[in-house]
Coordinates of C-alpha atoms in Angstrom, one line a residue:
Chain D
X366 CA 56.6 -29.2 -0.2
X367 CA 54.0 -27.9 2.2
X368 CA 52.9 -25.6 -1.3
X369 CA 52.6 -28.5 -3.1
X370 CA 50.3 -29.9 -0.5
X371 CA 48.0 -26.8 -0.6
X372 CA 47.7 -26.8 -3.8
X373 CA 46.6 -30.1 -4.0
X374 CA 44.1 -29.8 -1.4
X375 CA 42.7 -26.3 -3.7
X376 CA 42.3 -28.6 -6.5
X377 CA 39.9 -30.9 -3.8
X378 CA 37.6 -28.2 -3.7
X379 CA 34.1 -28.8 -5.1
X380 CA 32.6 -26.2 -7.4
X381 CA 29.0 -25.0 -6.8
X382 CA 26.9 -22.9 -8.5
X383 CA 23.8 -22.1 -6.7
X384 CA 21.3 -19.5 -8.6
X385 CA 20.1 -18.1 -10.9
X386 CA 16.7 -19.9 -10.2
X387 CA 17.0 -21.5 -6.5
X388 CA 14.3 -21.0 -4.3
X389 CA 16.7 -19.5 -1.6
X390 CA 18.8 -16.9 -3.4
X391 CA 15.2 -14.2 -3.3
X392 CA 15.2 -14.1 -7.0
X393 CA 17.8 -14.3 -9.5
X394 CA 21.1 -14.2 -7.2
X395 CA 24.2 -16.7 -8.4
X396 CA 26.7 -17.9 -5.9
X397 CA 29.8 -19.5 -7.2
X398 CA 30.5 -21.6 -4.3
X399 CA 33.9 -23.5 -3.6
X400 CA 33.4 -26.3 -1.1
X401 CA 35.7 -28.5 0.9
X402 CA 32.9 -31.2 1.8
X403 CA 30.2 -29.3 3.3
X404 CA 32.5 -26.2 4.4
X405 CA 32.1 -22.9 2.3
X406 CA 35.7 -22.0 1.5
X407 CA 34.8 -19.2 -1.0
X408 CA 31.6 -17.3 -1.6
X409 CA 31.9 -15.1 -5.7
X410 CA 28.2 -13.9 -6.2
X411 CA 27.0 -13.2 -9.3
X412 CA 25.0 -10.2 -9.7
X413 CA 23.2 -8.5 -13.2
X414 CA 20.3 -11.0 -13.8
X415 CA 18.0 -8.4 -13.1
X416 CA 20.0 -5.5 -15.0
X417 CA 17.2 -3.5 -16.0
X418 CA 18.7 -0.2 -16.7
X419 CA 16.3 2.1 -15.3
X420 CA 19.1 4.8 -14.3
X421 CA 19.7 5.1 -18.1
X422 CA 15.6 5.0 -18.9
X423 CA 15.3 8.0 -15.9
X424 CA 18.1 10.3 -17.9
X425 CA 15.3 9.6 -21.5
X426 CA 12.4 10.9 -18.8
X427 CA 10.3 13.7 -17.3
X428 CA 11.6 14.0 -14.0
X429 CA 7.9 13.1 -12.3
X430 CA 8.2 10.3 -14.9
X431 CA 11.0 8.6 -13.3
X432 CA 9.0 7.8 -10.1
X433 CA 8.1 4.2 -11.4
X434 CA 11.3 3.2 -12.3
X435 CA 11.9 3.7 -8.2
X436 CA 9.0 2.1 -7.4
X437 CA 10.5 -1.1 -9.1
X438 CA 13.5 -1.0 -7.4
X439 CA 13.3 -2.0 -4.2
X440 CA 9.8 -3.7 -5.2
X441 CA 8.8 -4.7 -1.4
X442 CA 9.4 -0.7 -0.1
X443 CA 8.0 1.2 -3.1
X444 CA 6.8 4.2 -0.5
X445 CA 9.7 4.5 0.6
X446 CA 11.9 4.7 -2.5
X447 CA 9.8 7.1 -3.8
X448 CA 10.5 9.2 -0.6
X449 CA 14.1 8.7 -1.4
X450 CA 13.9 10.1 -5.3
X451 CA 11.6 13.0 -4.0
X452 CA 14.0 13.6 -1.6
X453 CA 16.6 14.3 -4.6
X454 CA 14.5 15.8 -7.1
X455 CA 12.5 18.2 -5.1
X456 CA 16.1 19.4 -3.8
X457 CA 16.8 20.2 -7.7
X458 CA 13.7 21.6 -8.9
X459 CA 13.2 23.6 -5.3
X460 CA 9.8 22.7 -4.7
X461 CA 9.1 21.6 -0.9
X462 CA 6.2 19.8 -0.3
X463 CA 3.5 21.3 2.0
X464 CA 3.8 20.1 5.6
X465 CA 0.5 17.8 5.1
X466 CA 2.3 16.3 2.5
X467 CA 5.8 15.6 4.3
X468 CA 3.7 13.8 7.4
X469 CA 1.8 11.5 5.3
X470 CA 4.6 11.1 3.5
X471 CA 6.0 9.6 6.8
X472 CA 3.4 7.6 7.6
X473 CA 3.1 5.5 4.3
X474 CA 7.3 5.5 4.8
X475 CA 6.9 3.4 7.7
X476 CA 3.9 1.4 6.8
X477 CA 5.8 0.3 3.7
X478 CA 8.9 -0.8 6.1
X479 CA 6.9 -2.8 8.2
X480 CA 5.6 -4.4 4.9
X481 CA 9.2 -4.8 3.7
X482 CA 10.3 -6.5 6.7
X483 CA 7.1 -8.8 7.2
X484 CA 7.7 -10.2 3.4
X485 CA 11.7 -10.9 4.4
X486 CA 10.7 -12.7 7.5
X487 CA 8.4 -14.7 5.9
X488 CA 10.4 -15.6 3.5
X489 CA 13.6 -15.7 5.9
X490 CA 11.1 -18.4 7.5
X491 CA 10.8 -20.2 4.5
X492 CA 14.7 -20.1 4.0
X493 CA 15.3 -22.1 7.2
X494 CA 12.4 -24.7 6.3
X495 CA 9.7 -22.8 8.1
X496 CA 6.5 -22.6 6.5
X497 CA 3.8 -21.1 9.3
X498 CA 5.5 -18.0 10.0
X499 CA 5.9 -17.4 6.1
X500 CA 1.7 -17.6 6.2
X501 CA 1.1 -15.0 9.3
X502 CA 3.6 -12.4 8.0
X503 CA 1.4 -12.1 4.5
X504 CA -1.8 -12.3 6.4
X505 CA -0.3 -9.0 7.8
X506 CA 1.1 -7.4 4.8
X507 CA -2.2 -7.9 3.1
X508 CA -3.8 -5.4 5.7
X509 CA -1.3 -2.9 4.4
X510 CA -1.5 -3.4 0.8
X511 CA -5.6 -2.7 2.1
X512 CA -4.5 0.9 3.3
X513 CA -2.3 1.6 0.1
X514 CA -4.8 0.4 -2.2
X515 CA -7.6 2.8 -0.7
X516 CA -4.9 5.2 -0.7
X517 CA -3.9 5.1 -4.4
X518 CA -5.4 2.3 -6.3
X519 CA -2.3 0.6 -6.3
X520 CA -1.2 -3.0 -3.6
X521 CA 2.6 -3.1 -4.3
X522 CA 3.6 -0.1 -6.6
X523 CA 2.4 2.3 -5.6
X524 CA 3.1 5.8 -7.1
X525 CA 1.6 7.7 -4.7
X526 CA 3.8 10.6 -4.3
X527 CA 5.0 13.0 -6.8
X528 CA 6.8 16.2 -7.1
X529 CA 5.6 18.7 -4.7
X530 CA 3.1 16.6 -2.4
X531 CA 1.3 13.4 -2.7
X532 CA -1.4 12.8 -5.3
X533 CA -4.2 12.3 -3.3
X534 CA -5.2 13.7 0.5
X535 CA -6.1 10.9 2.7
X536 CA -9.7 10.8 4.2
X537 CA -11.3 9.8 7.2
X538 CA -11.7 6.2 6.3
X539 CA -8.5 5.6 5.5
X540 CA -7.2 7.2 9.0
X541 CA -9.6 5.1 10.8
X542 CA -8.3 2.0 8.7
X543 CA -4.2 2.8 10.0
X544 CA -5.6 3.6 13.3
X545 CA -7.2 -0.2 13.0
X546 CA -4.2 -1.6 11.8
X547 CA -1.6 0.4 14.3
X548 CA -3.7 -1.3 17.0
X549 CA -4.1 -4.8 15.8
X550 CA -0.7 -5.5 14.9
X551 CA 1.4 -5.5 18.1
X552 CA 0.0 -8.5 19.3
X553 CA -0.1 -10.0 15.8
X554 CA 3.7 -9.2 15.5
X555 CA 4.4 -11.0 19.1
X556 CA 2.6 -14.3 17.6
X557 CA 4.7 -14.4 14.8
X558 CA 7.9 -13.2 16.5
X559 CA 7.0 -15.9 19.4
X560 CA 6.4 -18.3 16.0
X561 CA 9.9 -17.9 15.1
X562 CA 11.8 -17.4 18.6
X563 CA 10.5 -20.1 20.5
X564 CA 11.5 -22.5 17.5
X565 CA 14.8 -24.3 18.7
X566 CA 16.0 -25.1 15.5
X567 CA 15.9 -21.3 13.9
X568 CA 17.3 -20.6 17.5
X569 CA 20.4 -23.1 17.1
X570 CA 20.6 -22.1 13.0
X571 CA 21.2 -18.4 13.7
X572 CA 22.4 -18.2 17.0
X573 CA 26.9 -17.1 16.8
X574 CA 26.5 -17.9 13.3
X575 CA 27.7 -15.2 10.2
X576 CA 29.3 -12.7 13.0
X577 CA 29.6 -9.8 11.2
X578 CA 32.2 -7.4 12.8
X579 CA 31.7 -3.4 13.5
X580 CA 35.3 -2.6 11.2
X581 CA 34.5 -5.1 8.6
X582 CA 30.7 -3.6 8.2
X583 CA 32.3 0.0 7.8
X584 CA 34.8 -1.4 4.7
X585 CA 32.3 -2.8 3.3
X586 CA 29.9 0.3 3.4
X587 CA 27.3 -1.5 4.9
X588 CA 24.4 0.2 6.1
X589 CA 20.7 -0.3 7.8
X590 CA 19.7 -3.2 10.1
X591 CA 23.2 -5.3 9.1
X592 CA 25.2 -2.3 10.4
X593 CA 23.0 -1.9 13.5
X594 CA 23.2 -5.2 14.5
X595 CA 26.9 -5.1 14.5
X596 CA 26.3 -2.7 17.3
X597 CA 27.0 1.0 15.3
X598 CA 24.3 3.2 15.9
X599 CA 23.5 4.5 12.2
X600 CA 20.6 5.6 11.1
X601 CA 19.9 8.7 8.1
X602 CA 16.6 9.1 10.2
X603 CA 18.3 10.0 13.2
X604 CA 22.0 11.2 11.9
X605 CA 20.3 13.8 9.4
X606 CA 16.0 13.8 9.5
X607 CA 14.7 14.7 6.4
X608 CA 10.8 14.9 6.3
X609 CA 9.7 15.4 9.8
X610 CA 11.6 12.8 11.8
X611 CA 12.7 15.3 14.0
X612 CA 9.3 16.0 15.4
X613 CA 8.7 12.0 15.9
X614 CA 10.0 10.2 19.2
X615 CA 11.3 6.4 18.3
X616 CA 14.2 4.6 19.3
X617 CA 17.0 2.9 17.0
X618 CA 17.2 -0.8 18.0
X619 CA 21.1 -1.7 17.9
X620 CA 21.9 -5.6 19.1
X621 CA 25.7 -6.2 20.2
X622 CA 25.8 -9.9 18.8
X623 CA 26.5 -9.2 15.6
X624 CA 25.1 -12.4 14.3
X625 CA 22.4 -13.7 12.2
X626 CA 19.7 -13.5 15.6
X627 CA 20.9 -9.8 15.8
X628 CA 19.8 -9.0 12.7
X629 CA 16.6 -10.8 12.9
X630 CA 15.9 -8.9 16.5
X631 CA 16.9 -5.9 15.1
X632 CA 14.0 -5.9 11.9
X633 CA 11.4 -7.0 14.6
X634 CA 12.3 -4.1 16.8
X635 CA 12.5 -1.6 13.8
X636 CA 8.8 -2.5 13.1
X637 CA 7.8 -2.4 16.8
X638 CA 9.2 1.7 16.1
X639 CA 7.6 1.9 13.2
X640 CA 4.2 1.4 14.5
X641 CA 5.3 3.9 17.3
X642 CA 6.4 6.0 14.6
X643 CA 3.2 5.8 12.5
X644 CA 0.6 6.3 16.1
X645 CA 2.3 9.4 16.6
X646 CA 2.3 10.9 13.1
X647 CA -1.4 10.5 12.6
X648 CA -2.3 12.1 15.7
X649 CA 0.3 15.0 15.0
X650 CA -1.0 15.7 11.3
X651 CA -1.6 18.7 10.6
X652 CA -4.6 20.7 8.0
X653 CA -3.3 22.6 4.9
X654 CA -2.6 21.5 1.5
X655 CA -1.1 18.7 0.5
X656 CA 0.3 19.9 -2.9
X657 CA 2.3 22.5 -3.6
X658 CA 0.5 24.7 -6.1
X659 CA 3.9 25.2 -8.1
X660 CA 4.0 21.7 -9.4
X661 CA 0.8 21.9 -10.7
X662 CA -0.2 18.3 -12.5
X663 CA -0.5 19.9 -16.3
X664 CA 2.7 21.7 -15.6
X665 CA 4.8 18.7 -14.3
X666 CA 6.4 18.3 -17.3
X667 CA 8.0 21.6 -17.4
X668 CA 9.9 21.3 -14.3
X669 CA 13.1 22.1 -15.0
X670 CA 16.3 21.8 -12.4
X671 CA 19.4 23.1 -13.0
X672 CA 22.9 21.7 -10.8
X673 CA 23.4 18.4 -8.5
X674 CA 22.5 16.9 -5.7
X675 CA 22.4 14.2 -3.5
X676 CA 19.9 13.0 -1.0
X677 CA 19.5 10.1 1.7
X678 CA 17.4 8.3 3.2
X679 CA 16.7 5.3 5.4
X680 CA 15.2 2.6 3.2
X681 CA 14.7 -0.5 4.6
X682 CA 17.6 -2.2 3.6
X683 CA 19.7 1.3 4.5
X684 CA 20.9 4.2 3.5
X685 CA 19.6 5.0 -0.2
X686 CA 21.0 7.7 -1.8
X687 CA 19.5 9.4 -4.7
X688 CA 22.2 11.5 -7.5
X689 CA 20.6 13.8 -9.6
X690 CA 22.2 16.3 -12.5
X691 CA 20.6 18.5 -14.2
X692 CA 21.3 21.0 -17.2
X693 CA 18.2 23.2 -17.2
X694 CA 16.4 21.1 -19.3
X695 CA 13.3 18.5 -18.8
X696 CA 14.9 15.7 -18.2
X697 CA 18.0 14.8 -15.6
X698 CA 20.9 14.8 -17.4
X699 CA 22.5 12.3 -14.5
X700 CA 20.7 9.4 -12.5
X701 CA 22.9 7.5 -9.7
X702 CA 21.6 5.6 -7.0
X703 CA 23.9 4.1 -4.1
X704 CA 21.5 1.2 -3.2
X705 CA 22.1 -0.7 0.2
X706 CA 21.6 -3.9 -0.9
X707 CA 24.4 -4.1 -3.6
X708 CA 27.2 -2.9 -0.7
X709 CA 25.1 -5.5 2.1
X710 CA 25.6 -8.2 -0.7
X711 CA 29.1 -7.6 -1.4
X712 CA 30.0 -8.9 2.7
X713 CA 29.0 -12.2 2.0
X714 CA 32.4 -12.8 0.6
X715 CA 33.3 -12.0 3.9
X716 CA 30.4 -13.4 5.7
X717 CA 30.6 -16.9 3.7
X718 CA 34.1 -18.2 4.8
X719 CA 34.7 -21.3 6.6
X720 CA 30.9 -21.6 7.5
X721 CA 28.8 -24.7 6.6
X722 CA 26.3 -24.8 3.2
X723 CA 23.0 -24.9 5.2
X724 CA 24.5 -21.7 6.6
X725 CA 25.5 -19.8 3.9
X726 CA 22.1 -19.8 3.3
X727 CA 20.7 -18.5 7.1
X728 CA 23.6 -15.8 6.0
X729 CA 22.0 -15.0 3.3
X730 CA 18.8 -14.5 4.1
X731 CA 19.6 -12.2 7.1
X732 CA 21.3 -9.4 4.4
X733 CA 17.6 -8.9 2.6
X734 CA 18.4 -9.1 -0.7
X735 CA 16.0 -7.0 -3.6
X736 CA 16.9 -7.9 -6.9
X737 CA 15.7 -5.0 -8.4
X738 CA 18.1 -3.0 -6.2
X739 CA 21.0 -4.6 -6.2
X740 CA 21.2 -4.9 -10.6
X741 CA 18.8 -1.9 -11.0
Chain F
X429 CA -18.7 -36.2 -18.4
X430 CA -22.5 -37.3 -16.9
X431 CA -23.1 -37.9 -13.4
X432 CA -26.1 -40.9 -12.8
X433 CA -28.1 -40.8 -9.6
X434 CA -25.7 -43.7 -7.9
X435 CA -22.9 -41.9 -8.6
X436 CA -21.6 -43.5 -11.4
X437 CA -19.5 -41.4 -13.9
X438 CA -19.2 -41.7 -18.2
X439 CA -16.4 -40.1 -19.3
X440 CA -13.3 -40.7 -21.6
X441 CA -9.7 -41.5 -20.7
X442 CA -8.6 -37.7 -22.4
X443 CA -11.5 -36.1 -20.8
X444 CA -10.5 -37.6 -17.1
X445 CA -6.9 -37.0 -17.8
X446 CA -7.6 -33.5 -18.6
X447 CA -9.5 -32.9 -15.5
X448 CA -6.8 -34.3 -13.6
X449 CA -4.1 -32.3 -14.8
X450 CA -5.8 -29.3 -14.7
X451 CA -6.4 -29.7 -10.7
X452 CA -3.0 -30.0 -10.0
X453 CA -0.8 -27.7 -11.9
X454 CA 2.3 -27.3 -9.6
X455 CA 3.9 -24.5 -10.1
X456 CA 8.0 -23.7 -10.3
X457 CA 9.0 -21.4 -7.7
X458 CA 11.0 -18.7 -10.0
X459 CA 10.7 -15.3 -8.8
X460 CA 12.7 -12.9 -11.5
X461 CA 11.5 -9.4 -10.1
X462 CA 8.6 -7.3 -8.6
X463 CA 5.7 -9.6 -9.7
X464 CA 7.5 -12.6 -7.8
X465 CA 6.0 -10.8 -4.9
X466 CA 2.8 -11.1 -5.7
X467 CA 3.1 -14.5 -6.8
X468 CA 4.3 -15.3 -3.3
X469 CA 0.7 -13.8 -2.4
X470 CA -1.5 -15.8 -3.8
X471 CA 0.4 -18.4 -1.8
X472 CA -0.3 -17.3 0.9
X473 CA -3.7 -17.4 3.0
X474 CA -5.6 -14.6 1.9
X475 CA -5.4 -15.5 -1.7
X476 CA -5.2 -19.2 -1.2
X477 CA -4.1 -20.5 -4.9
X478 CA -4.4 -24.2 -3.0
X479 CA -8.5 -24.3 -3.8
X480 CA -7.1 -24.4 -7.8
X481 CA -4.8 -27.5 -6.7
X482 CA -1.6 -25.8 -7.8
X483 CA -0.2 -25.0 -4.0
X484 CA 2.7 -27.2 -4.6
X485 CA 5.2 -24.8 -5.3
X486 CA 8.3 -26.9 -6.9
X487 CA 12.0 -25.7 -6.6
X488 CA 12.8 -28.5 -8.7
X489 CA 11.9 -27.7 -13.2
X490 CA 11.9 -31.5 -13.0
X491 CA 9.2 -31.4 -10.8
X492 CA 6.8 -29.3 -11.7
X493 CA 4.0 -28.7 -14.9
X494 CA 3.7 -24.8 -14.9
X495 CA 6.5 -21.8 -15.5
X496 CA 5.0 -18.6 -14.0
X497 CA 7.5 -16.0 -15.5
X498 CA 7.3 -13.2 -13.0
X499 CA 9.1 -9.9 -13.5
X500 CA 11.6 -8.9 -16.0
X501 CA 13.6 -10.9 -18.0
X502 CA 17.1 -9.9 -19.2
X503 CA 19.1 -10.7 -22.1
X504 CA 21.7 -12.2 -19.3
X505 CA 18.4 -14.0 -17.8
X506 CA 17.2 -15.6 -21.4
X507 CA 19.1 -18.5 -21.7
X508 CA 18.5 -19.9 -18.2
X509 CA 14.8 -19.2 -18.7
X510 CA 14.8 -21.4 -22.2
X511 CA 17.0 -23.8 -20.8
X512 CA 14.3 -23.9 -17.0
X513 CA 11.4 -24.6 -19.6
X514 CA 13.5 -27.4 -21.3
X515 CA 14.1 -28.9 -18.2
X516 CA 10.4 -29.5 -17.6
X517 CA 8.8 -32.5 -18.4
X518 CA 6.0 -32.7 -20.9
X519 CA 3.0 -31.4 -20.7
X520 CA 4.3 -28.1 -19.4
X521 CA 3.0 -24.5 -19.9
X522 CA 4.0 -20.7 -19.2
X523 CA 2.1 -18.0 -17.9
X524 CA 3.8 -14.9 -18.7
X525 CA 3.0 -12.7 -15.6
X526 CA 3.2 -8.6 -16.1
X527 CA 4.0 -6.7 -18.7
X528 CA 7.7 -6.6 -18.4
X529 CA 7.1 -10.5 -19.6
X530 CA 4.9 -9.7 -22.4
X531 CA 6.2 -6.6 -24.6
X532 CA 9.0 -5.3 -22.0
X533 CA 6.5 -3.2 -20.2
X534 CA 8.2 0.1 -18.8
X535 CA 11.8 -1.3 -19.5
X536 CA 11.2 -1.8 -23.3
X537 CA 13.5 1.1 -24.2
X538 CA 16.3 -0.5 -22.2
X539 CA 19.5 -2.2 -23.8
X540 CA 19.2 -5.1 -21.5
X541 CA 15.5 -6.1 -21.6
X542 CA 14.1 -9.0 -23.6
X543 CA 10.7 -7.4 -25.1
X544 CA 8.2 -10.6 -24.2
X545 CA 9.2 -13.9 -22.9
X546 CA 7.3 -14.9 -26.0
X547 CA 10.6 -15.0 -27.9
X548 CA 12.2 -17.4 -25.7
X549 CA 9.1 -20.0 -24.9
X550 CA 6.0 -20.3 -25.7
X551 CA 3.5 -18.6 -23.3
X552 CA -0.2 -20.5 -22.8
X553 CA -1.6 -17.7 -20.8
X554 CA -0.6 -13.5 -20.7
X555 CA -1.7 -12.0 -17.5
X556 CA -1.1 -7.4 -18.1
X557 CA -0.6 -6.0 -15.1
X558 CA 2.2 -4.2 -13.4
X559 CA 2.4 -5.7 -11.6
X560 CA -0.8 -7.8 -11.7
X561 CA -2.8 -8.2 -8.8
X562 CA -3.0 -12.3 -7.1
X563 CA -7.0 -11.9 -8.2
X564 CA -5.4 -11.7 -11.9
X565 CA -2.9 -14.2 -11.7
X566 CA -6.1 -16.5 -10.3
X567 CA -7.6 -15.7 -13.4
X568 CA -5.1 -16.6 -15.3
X569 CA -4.5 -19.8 -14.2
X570 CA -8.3 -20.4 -14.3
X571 CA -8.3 -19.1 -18.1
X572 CA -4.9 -22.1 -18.5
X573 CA -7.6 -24.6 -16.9
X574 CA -9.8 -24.3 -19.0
X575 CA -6.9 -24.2 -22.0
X576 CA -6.5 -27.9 -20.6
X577 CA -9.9 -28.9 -20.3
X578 CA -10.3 -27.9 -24.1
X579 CA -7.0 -29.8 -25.1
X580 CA -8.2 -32.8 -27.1
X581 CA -11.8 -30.5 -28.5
X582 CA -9.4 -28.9 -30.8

């Protein structure tokens, strides 16, 4: 009787598709939603929209090739994907890059999470019906698209590093234009942290709500700011420094509240280190080279790796890992990534039970999705 | 279209109907990949696309007069696309922004790529870029302006 009465009250629940195209899913996400009135009873999303393949199109490539395909992944963080592949393939093909190389390398690592952050609080903002903060955060990631373009030519991707070094050195102007920018933006980043913070109703919308717990996180292999904000201490920076992040003195911000105003707290804190991060390293940057000689740019195509590895690194969603094979030839024979925002995305199952519709969507928004990413 | 000295204007109905709807395209907001990015730039202050009239940013297909199609679109993503553009009300047009949207751009050896929007709507405008900057997606919709402007000439 009482099984008759459940399933009676399953056959109440409202289907909802939200997605591909709604202006709160940050590009082509689907949720099958299953609604009991306005509560979420079960969250399916639908990924693959933006299956693009570029795995498969690395394996047809030059290894210094693939680099663009990376930059087009996590399209907001291009810098530091492309860290994270020449992590891998420098590993395979043995070529460190010069120590020049590895701290600019850091530098344009942090300046592109800071920019990767500022475009998912704007358009966190935007999620929760604000439209002002939305407007400062660009204004700032405009300055940094300033620094990349005198860098390379290039506002969003990039392809400024390569096999063995970066492509270009970076001159005095463009130092003086990060020292500028490292300045200015502290007090920029209070007004729009204050723009967000002393709002009550993006206080009272995030505030206990989508509690993520520490044992569920580590099921679900989530990683970056959603793990940190469940209070676990993680971060590839820290727990294994590649580049030269052991030579740098920041903090990892961890909240205890495991909620959607963790993770929000935790992002703003990661790009108050950042610009700690990026102060130091320009002062500490040392003269030399900034190329190795053996991947000379007419000879790039001749690298050849032979075996497998596997490199991480902090990305701004989390921990990306890079799988590269190789049979002695020109091209990889094997291209995996482990992106964070596939394994972040797969807790809103989790995340999306018994929680209203206007907060499924605060939910979502905290777990910073990139499209490019999560389908590849 | 003649202005007099007391401000007294000759024009007819197409022409003012043209100038009107080329002042206030409003965009759909449909981000699809990388160049959704930059189409959220020129939203924003420093590239303000509000002195073209088109500011208005519509979630709703039902609501709004232009289709940017920004980043790649998928053979999984092609029938929502067509069936977005149907659900527009007349007159609509597409800008096909990047060159994923125009011939596949560095995904065109993929097994999952559509090579150009073109095969599932028809574009007004093609903006190259990869992605393009918010100067050439300004251009763009300056070129579609005048595309309107020109409607009844042809």
């Amino acid at each position: 009787m009482i099984q008759e009465e459940q399933k009676n009250e399953h056959r109440e629940w409202t289907e909802l598709n939200m997605g591909p195209q709604h202006p709160s899913t940050h590009g082509v996400l689907r949720l099958k939603v299953k609604l009991d009135g306005e509560t979420v009873k079960e969250v399916e999303p639908i990924i693959g929209y933006l299956h693009r393949n570029a795995e498969k199109i690395c394996e047809l490539d030059y290894y210094c090739d693939s680099l663009i395909y990376f930059d087009r992944m996590d399209y907001v963080a291009a810098m530091n994907m492309e860290v994270g592949y020449l992590e891998a393939a420098e590993k395979l093909l043995n070529i460190p890059p010069p120590e020049r190389a590895q701290w600019i390398r850091v530098i344009m690592a942090e300046l592109g999470r800071i920019a990767a952050h500022l475009v998912w609080a704007g358009a966190f903002g935007l999620d929760l019906g604000m439209l002002s903060p939305f407007f400062y955060c660009f204004v700032q990631r405009e300055k940094i698209l300033r620094i990349f373009t005198e860098i390379c030519g290039s506002r969003q991707e990039t392809n400024y590093m390569s096999i063995g070094g970066v492509y270009q050195d970076i001159n005095e102007n463009i130092i003086y234009m990060i020292e500028e920018f490292t300045k200015e933006f502290p007090d920029k980043l209070e007004e729009i942290f204050n723009a967000f913070v002393k709002n009550d109703i993006f206080m009272s919308r995030n505030k206990g709500i989508g509690i993520l717990e520490p044992d569920v996180a580590i099921q679900y292999a989530v990683t970056g700011p959603m793990l940190r904000a469940s209070g676990i201490e993680y971060d590839v920076r820290k727990a294994e420094p590649y580049l030269v992040y052991d030579k740098l003195n920041f903090d990892i911000p961890v909240s205890y509240k495991k909620d959607n105003l963790a993770r929000f707290l935790v992002r703003f804190e990661e790009m108050r280190q950042s610009v700690r991060i990026v102060k130091q390293a320009i002062k500490k940057i040392p003269d030399g080279p900034y190329f190795n000689p053996k991947a000379k740019k007419s000879l790039m195509i001749r690298l050849r790796g032979e075996g497998e590895v596997y490199a991480r690194t902090e990305s701004p969603k989390g921990e990306f890992g890079v799988y590269l094979v190789g049979d002695g030839g020109v091209k990889p024979y094997r291209v995996r990534v482990r992106s964070p925002s596939l394994r972040n995305l797969s807790v809103i199952r989790h995340l999306g039970k018994d929680v209203l519709i206007a907060d499924l969507i605060a939910i979502s928004g905290t777990i910073d999705l990139v499209f490019g990413e999560v389908d590849r | 279209m003649k202005t007099g000295d007391g401000g007294v204007v000759t024009t007819t109905l197409e022409q003012a109907m043209e100038w009107g709807r080329s002042n206030s395209l409003w965009p759909l907001t449909f981000g699809l990949a990388c160049c959704a990015i930059e189409m959220m730039a020129i939203q924003a202050a420093d590239m303000d696309i509000a002195r073209f009239g088109s500011e208005v940013f519509r979630n709703s297909p039902r609501q709004s007069d232009l289709m940017i199609v920004a980043g790649t679109v998928t053979k999984k993503m092609a029938p929502r696309v067509r069936r977005l553009y149907e659900e527009m009300p007349y007159p609509k047009y597409v800008i096909a922004m990047g060159v994923c949207v125009i011939q596949g751009g560095p995904y065109n050896q993929g097994y999952s790529v559509v090579l150009g929007v073109d095969k599932v709507v028809p574009v007004d405008v093609y903006v190259p870029g990869c992605p393009p900057t918010p100067e050439a997606l300004t251009h763009g919709i300056m070129l579609l302006q005048k595309k309107i402007r020109n409607e009844t000439d042809r």
